[in-house]
CSV table of C-alpha atoms in Angstrom, one decimal:
chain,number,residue,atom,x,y,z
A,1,UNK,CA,-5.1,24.1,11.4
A,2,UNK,CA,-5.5,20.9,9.9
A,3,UNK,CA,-9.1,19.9,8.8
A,4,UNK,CA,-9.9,16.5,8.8
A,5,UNK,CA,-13.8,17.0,8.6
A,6,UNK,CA,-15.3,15.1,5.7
A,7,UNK,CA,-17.8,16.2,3.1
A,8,UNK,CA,-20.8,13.7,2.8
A,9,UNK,CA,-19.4,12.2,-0.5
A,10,UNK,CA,-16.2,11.5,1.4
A,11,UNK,CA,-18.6,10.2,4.6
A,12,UNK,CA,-20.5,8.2,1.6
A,13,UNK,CA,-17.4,6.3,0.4
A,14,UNK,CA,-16.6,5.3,3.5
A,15,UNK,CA,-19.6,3.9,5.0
A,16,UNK,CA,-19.8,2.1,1.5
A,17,UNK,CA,-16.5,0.9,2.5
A,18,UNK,CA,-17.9,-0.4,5.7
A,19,UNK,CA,-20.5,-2.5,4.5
A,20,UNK,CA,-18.2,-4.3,1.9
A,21,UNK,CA,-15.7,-4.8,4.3
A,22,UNK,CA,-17.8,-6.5,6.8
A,23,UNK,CA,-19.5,-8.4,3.9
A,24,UNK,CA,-17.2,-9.7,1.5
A,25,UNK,CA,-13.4,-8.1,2.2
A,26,UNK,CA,-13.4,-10.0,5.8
A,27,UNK,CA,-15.3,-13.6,4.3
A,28,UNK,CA,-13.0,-13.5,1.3
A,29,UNK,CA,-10.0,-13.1,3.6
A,30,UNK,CA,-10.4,-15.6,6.3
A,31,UNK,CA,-11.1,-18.4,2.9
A,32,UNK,CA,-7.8,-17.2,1.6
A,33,UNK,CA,-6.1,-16.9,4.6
A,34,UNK,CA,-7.0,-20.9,5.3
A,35,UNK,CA,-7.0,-21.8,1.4
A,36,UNK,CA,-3.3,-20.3,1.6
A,37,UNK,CA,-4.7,-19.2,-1.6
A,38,UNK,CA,-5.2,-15.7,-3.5
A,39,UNK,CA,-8.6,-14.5,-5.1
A,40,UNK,CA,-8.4,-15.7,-8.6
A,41,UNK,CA,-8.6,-13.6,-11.2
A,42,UNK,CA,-12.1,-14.8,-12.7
A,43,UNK,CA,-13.5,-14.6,-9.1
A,44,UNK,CA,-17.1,-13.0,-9.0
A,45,UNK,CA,-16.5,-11.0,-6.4
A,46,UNK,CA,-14.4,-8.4,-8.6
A,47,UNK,CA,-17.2,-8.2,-10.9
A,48,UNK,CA,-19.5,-7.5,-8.3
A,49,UNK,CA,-17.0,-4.9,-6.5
A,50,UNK,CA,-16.9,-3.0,-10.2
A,51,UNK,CA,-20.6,-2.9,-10.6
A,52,UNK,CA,-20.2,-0.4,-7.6
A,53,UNK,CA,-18.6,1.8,-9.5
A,54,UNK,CA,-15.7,2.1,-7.2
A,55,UNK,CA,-11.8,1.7,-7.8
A,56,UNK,CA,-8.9,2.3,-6.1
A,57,UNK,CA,-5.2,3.9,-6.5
A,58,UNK,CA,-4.4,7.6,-6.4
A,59,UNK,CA,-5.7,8.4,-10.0
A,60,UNK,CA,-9.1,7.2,-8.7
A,61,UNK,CA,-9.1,9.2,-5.3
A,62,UNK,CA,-8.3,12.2,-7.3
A,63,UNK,CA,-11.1,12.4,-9.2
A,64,UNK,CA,-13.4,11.5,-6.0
A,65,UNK,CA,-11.8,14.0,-4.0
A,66,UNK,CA,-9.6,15.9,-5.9
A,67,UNK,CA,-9.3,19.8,-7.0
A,68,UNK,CA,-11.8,19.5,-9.7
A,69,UNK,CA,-14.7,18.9,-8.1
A,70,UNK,CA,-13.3,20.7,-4.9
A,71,UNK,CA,-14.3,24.6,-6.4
A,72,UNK,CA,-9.8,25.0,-7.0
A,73,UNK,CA,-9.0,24.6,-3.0
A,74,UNK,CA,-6.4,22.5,-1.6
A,75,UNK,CA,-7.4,19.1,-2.8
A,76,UNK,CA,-8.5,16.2,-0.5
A,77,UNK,CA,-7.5,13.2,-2.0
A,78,UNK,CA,-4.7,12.2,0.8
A,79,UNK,CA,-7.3,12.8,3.5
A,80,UNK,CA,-10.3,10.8,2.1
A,81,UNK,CA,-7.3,8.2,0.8
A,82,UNK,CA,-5.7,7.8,3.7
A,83,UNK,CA,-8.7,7.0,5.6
A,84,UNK,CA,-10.3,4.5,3.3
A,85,UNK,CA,-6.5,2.8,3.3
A,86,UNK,CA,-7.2,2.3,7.2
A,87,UNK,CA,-10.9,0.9,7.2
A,88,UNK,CA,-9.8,-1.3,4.0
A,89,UNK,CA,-7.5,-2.7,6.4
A,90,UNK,CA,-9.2,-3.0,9.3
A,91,UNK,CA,-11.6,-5.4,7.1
A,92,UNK,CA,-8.9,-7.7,5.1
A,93,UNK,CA,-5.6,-5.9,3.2
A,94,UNK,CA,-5.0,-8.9,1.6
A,95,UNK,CA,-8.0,-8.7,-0.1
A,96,UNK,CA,-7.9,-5.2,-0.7
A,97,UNK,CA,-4.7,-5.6,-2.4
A,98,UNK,CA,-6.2,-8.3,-5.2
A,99,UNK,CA,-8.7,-5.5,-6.3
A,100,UNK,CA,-8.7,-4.4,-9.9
A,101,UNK,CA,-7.2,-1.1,-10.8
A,102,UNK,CA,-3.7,0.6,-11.4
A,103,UNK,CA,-2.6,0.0,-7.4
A,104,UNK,CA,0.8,1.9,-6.7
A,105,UNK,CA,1.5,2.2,-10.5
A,106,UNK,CA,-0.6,4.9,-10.5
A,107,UNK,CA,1.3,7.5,-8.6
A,108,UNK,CA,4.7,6.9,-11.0
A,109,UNK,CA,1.9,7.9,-13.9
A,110,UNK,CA,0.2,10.5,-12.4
A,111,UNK,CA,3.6,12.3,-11.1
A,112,UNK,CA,6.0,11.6,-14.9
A,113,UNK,CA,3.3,10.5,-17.3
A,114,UNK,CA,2.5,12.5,-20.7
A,115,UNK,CA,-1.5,13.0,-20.8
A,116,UNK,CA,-1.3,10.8,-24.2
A,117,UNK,CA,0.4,8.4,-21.6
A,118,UNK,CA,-2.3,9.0,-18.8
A,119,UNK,CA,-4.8,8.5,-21.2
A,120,UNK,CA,-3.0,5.2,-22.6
A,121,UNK,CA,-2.4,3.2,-19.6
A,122,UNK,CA,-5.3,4.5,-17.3
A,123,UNK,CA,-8.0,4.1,-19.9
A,124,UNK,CA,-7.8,0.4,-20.0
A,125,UNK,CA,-9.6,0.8,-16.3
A,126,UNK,CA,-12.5,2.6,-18.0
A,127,UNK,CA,-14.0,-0.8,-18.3
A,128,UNK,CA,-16.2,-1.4,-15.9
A,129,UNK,CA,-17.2,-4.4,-16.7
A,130,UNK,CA,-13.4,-6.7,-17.6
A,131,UNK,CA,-11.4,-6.5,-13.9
A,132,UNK,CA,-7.8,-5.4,-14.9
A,133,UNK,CA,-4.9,-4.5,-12.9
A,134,UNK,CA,-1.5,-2.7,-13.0
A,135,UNK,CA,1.3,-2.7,-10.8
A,136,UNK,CA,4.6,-1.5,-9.4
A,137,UNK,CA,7.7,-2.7,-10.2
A,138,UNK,CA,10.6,-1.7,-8.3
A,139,UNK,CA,12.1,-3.9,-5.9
A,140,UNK,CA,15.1,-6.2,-6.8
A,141,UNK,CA,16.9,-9.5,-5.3
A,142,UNK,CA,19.7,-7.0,-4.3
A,143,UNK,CA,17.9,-3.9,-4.2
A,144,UNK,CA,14.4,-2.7,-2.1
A,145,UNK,CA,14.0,0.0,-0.1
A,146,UNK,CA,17.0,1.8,-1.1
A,147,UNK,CA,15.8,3.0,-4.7
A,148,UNK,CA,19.2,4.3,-5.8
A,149,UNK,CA,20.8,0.5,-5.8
A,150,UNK,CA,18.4,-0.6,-8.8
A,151,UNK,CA,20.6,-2.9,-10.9
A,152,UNK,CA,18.1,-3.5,-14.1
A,153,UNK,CA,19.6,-2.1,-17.1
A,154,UNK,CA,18.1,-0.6,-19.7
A,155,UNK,CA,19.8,0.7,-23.8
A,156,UNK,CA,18.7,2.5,-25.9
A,157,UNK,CA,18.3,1.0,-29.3
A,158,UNK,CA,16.2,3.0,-32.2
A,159,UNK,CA,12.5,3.3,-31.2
A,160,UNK,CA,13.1,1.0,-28.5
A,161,UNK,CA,14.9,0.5,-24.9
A,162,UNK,CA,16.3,-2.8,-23.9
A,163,UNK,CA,15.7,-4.2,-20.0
A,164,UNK,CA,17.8,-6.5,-18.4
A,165,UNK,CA,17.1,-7.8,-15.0
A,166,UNK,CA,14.8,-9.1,-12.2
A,167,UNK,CA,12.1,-7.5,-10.0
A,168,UNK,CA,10.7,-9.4,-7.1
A,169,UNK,CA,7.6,-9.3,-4.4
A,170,UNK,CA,5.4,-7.5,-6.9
A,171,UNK,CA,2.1,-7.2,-5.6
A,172,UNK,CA,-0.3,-8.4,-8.9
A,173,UNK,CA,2.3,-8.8,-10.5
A,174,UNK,CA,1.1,-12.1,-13.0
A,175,UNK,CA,-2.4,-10.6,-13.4
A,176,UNK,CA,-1.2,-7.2,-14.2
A,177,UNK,CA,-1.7,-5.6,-17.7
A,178,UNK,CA,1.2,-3.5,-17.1
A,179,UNK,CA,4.1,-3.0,-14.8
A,180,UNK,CA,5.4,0.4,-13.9
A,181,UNK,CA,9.4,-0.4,-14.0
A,182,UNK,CA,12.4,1.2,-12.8
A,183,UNK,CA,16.1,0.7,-14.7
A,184,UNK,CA,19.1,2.3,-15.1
A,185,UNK,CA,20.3,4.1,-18.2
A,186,UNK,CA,24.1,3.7,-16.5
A,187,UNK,CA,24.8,2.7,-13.0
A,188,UNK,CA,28.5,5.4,-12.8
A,189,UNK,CA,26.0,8.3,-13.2
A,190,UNK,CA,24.0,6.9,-10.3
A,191,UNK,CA,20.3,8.0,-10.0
A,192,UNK,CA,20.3,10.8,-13.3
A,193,UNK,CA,20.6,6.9,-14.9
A,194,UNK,CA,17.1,6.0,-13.5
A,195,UNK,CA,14.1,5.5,-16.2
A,196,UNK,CA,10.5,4.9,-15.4
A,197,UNK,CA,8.8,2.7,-18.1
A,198,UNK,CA,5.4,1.6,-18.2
A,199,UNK,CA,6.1,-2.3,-19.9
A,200,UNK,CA,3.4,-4.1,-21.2
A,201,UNK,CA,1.9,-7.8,-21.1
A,202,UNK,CA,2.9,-9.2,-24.1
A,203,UNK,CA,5.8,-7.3,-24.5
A,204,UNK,CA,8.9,-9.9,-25.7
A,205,UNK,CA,11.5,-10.5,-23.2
A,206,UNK,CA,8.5,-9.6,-20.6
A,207,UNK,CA,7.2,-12.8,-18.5
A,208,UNK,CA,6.5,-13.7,-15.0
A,209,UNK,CA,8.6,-15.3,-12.6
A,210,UNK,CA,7.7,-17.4,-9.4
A,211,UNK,CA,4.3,-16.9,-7.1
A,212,UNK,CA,5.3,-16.6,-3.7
A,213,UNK,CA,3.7,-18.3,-0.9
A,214,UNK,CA,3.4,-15.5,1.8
A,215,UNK,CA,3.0,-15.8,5.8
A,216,UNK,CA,0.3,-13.1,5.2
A,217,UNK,CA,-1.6,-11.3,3.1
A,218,UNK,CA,-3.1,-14.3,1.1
A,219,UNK,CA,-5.7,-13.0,-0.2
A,220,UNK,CA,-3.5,-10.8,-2.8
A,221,UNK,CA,-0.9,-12.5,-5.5
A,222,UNK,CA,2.6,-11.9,-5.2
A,223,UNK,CA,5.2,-12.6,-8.0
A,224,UNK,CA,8.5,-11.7,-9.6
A,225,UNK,CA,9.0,-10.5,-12.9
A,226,UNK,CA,11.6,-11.3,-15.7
A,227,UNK,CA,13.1,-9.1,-18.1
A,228,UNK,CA,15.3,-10.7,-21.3
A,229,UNK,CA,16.6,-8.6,-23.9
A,230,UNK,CA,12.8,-7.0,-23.1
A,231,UNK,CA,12.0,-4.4,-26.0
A,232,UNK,CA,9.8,-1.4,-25.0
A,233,UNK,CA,8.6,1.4,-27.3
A,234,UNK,CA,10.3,4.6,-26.3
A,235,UNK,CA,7.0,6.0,-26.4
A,236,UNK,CA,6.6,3.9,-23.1
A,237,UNK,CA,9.2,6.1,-21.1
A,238,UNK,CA,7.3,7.8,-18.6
A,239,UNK,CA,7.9,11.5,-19.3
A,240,UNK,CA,9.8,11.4,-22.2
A,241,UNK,CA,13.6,12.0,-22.4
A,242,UNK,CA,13.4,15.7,-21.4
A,243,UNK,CA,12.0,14.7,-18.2
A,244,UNK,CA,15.1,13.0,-16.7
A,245,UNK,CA,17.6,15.4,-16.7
A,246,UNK,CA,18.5,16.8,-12.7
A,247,UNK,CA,17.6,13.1,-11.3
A,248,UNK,CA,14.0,13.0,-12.8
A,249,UNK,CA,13.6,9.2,-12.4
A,250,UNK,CA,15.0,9.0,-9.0
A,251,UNK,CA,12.7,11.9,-7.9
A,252,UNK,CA,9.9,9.6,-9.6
A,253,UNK,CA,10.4,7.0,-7.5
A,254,UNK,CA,10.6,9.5,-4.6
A,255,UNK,CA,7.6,11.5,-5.2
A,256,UNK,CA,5.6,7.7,-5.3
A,257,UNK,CA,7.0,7.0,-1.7
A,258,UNK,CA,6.1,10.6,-0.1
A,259,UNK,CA,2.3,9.4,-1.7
A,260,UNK,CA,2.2,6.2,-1.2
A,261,UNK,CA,4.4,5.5,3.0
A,262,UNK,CA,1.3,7.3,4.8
A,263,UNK,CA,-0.9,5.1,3.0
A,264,UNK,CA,1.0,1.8,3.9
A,265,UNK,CA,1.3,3.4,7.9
A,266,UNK,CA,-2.4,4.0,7.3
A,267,UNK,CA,-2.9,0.4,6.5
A,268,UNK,CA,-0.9,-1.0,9.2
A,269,UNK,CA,-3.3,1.1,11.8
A,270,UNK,CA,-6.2,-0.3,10.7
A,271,UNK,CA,-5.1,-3.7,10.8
A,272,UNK,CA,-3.4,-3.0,14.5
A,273,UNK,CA,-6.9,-1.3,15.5
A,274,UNK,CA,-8.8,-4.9,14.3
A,275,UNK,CA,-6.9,-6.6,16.7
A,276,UNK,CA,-7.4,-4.2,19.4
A,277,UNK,CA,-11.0,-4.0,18.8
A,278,UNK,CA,-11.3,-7.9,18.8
A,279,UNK,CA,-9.4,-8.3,22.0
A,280,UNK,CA,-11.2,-5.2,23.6
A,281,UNK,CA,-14.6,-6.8,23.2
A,282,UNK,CA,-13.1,-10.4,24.4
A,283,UNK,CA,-12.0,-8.4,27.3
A,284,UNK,CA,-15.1,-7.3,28.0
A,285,UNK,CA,-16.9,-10.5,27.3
A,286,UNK,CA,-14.8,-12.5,29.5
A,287,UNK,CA,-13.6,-10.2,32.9
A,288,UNK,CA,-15.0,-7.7,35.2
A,289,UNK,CA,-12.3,-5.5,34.5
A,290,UNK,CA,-14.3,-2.6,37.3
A,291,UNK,CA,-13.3,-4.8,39.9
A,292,UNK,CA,-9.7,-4.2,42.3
A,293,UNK,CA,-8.0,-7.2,41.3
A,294,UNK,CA,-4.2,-6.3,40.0
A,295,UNK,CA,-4.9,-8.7,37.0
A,296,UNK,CA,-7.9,-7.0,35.6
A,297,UNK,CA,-5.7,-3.3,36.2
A,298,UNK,CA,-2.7,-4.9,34.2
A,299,UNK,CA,-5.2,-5.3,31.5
A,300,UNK,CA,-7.1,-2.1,31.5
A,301,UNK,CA,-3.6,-0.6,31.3
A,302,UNK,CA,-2.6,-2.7,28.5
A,303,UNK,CA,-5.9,-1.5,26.6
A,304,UNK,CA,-5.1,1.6,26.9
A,305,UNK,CA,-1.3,1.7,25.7
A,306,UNK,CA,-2.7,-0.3,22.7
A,307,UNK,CA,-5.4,2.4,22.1
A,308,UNK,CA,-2.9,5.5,22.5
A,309,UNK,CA,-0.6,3.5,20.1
A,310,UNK,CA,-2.7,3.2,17.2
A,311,UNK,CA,-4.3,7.4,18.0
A,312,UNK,CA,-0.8,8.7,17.7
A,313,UNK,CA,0.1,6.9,14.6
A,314,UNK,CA,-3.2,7.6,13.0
A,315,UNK,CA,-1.9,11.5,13.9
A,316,UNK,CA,0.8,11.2,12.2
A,317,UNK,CA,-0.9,9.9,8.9
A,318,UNK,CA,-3.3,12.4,8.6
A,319,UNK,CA,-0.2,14.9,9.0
A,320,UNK,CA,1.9,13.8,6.0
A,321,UNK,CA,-1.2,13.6,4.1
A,322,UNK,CA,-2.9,17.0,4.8
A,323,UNK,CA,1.0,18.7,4.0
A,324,UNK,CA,0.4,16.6,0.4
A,325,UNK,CA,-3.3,17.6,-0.1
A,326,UNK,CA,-2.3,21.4,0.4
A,327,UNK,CA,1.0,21.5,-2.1
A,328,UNK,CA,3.8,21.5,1.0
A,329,UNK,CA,6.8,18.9,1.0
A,330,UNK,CA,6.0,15.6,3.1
A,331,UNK,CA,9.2,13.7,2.4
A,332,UNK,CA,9.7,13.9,6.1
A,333,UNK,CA,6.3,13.5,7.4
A,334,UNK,CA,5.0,10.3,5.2
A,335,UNK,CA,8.0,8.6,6.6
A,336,UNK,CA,8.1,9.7,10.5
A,337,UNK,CA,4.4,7.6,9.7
A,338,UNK,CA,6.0,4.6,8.2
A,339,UNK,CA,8.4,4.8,10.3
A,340,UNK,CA,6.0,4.8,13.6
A,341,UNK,CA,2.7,2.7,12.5
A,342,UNK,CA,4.1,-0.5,11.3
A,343,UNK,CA,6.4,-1.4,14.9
A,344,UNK,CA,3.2,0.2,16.6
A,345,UNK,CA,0.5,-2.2,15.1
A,346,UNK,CA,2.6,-4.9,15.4
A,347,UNK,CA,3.1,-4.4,18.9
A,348,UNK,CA,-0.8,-4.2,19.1
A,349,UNK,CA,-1.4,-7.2,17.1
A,350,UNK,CA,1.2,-8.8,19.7
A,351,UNK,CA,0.1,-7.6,22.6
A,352,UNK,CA,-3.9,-8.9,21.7
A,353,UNK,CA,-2.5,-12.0,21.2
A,354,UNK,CA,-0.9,-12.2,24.6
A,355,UNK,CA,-4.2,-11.3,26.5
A,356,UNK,CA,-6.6,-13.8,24.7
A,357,UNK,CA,-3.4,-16.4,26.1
A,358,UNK,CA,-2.9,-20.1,24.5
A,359,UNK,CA,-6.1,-19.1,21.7
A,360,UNK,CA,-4.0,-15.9,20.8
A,361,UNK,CA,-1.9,-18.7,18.6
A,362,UNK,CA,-4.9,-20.8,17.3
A,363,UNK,CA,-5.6,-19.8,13.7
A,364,UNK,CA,-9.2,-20.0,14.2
A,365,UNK,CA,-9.1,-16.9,16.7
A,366,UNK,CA,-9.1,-13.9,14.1
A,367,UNK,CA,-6.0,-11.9,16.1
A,368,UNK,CA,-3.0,-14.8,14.9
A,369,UNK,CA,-3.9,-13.6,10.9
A,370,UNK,CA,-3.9,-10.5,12.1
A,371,UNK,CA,-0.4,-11.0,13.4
A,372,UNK,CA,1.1,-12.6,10.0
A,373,UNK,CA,-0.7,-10.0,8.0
A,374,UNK,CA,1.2,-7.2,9.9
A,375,UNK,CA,4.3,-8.2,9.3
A,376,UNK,CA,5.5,-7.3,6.3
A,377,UNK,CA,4.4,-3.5,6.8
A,378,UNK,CA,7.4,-2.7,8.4
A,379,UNK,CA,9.4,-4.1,5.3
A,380,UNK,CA,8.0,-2.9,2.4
A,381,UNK,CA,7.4,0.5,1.3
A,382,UNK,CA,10.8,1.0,3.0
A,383,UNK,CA,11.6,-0.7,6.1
A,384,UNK,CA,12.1,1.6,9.1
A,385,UNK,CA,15.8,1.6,8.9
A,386,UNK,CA,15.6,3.1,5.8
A,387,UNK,CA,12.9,5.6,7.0
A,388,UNK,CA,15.3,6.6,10.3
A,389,UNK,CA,18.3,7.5,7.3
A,390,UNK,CA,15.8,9.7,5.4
A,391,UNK,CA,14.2,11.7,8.3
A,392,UNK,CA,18.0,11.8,9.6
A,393,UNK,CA,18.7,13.6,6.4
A,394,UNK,CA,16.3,16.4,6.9
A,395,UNK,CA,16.5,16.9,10.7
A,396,UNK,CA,20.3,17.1,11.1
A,397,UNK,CA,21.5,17.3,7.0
A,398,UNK,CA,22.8,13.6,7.0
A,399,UNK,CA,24.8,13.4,3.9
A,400,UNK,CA,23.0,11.6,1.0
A,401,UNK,CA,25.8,9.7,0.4
């Protein structure tokens, strides 16, 4: 049976959680949202959120609610993750995106790293007191959500590799101190060629490439980066040569998205269940929905298909990530969630703005940023065609190929 009680340091996070939403995550992310501007990276408020003692990514999830301090049983960090993901959301994710820590370049680490390279690239975050970041660099102009496409090159040349190429839509990407990057060794032998380096700021050949300017999700930076003739110490390969024989990198990559997909879906309910609550309460507010008018039925009814909506995906989260806390493959499970939750919240975010009518488009009514922020969910991470292709592969044996 799946156990989705919490502990009361897991009950502690979260209500923590609540308060700095409602105070500073929401604030911060209606300014940037009208700014059309990202937290800078000298702004207080990520001093302030440090002094809390709090940071994000996998690595710091594990040691909150991981095996160590969980007597050896099935560890809990997907469960208490996944639900801090959602009410992270539900307050502002573009905000929760700019915060300081490894973000999704901590999974890559924690699943190929060395503990010299652990040690190396996640001690810089030891600091409480200097906001750094790191990030994860994957996605290409011609290649996203299909991993096995990457076209950035890398050589071998003495103590060093060689990268050639472009990455794009990289969350943190200008701020970060290092990028976790994916390249191939040599595209004919397809993903055995894939590497995993960690590449460092200040690393020649390394720079940034262009800011974008986002529909959503202001509150967080996103950027390209550029690699030229880009010389990385070998001791920067994730793993070591011995760990990519048998498709090591590829799996990597893999592995990343089975921890990282329930997480987004998470997200994307928490954003859908903002809206729902907004336009719940304005419901309230504004009709006698008791009374026997066909109107007010239509939108009790659409209440509730918005409510059922977000529950089931929610379901499916928690799924994907209890299989992950206790060992078991999720591959299949964390993207059934990605799959469902991102379509789902959209539909809830469009649906709220179709009940508040002509202020469901004004930006000053909260629900039309809710809209633009959800957006992108069902894009990155792997879009849901891509999702469909890799449960297809596991239900009925779809070739790989």
């Amino acid at each position: 049976m799946i156990d989705l009680s919490l502990d009361p340091g897991a009950e502690n996070i979260l209500n923590m959680l609540k308060w700095m939403g409602k105070e500073k995550f929401r604030p911060l992310g209606i300014e940037c949202d009208r700014k059309h501007e990202a937290l800078p990276v000298d702004h207080p408020f990520f001093k302030e959120f440090m002094s809390f003692g709090v940071s994000f990514g996998m690595r710091a999830l594990e040691e909150q609610g991981g095996k160590k301090k969980n007597g050896g049983g099935p560890k809990k960090m997907g469960r208490i993750g996944i639900m801090a993901a959602e009410e992270i959301a539900y307050w502002d994710q573009g905000v929760a995106m700019s915060l300081p820590g490894p973000g999704l370049g901590s999974p890559p680490i924690q699943i190929m790293g060395t503990e010299d390279q652990k040690k190396r690239f996640f001690g810089i975050f030891e600091d409480k007191t200097m906001p750094r970041w790191g990030c994860f660099a994957l996605t290409e102009p011609s290649a996203g959500s299909d991993v096995s496409s990457i076209k950035m090159t890398c050589r071998k040349e003495g103590k060093f590799y060689i990268l050639n190429g472009e990455k794009m839509f990289i969350t943190n990407a200008a701020r970060a101190d290092w990028a976790v990057t994916f390249a191939t060794i040599d595209k004919s032998l397809g993903r055995k060629g894939h590497r995993t380096f960690v590449v460092e700021k200040g690393t020649p050949g390394y720079r940034v490439g262009r800011i974008e300017q986002k529909m959503g999700l202001r509150g967080s930076e996103t950027a390209s980066l550029i690699y030229e003739e880009c010389k990385v110490p070998e001791e920067n390969l994730l793993g070591g040569e011995e760990h990519y024989q048998a498709k090591e990198g590829f799996k990597g990559a893999m592995g990343t998205f089975d921890m990282t997909r329930p997480a987004v879906a998470a997200m994307a309910i928490g954003i859908g269940r903002a809206a729902y609550e907004y336009v719940r309460d304005f419901v309230k507010e504004n009709y006698m929905v008791n009374r026997p008018i066909p109107r007010y039925q239509k939108l009790k009814e659409k209440l509730n298909h918005m409510r059922r909506k977000l529950d089931t995906g929610r379901l499916l989260c928690w799924k994907a990530v209890w299989l992950m806390d206790h060992g078991k493959p999720n591959t299949l499970e964390a993207s059934m969630a990605k799959a469902y939750c991102p379509p789902a919240a959209l539909e809830v975010t469009r649906e709220a703005m179709e009940v508040l009518g002509d202020a469901g488009v004004r930006n000053d009514y909260f629900v039309e940023k809710l809209f633009r922020d959800m957006k992108v969910f069902d894009i990155f991470e792997g879009t849901g065609q891509v999702q469909r292709i890799v449960m297809a592969r596991r239900l009925v044996n779809l070739p790989a190929s």
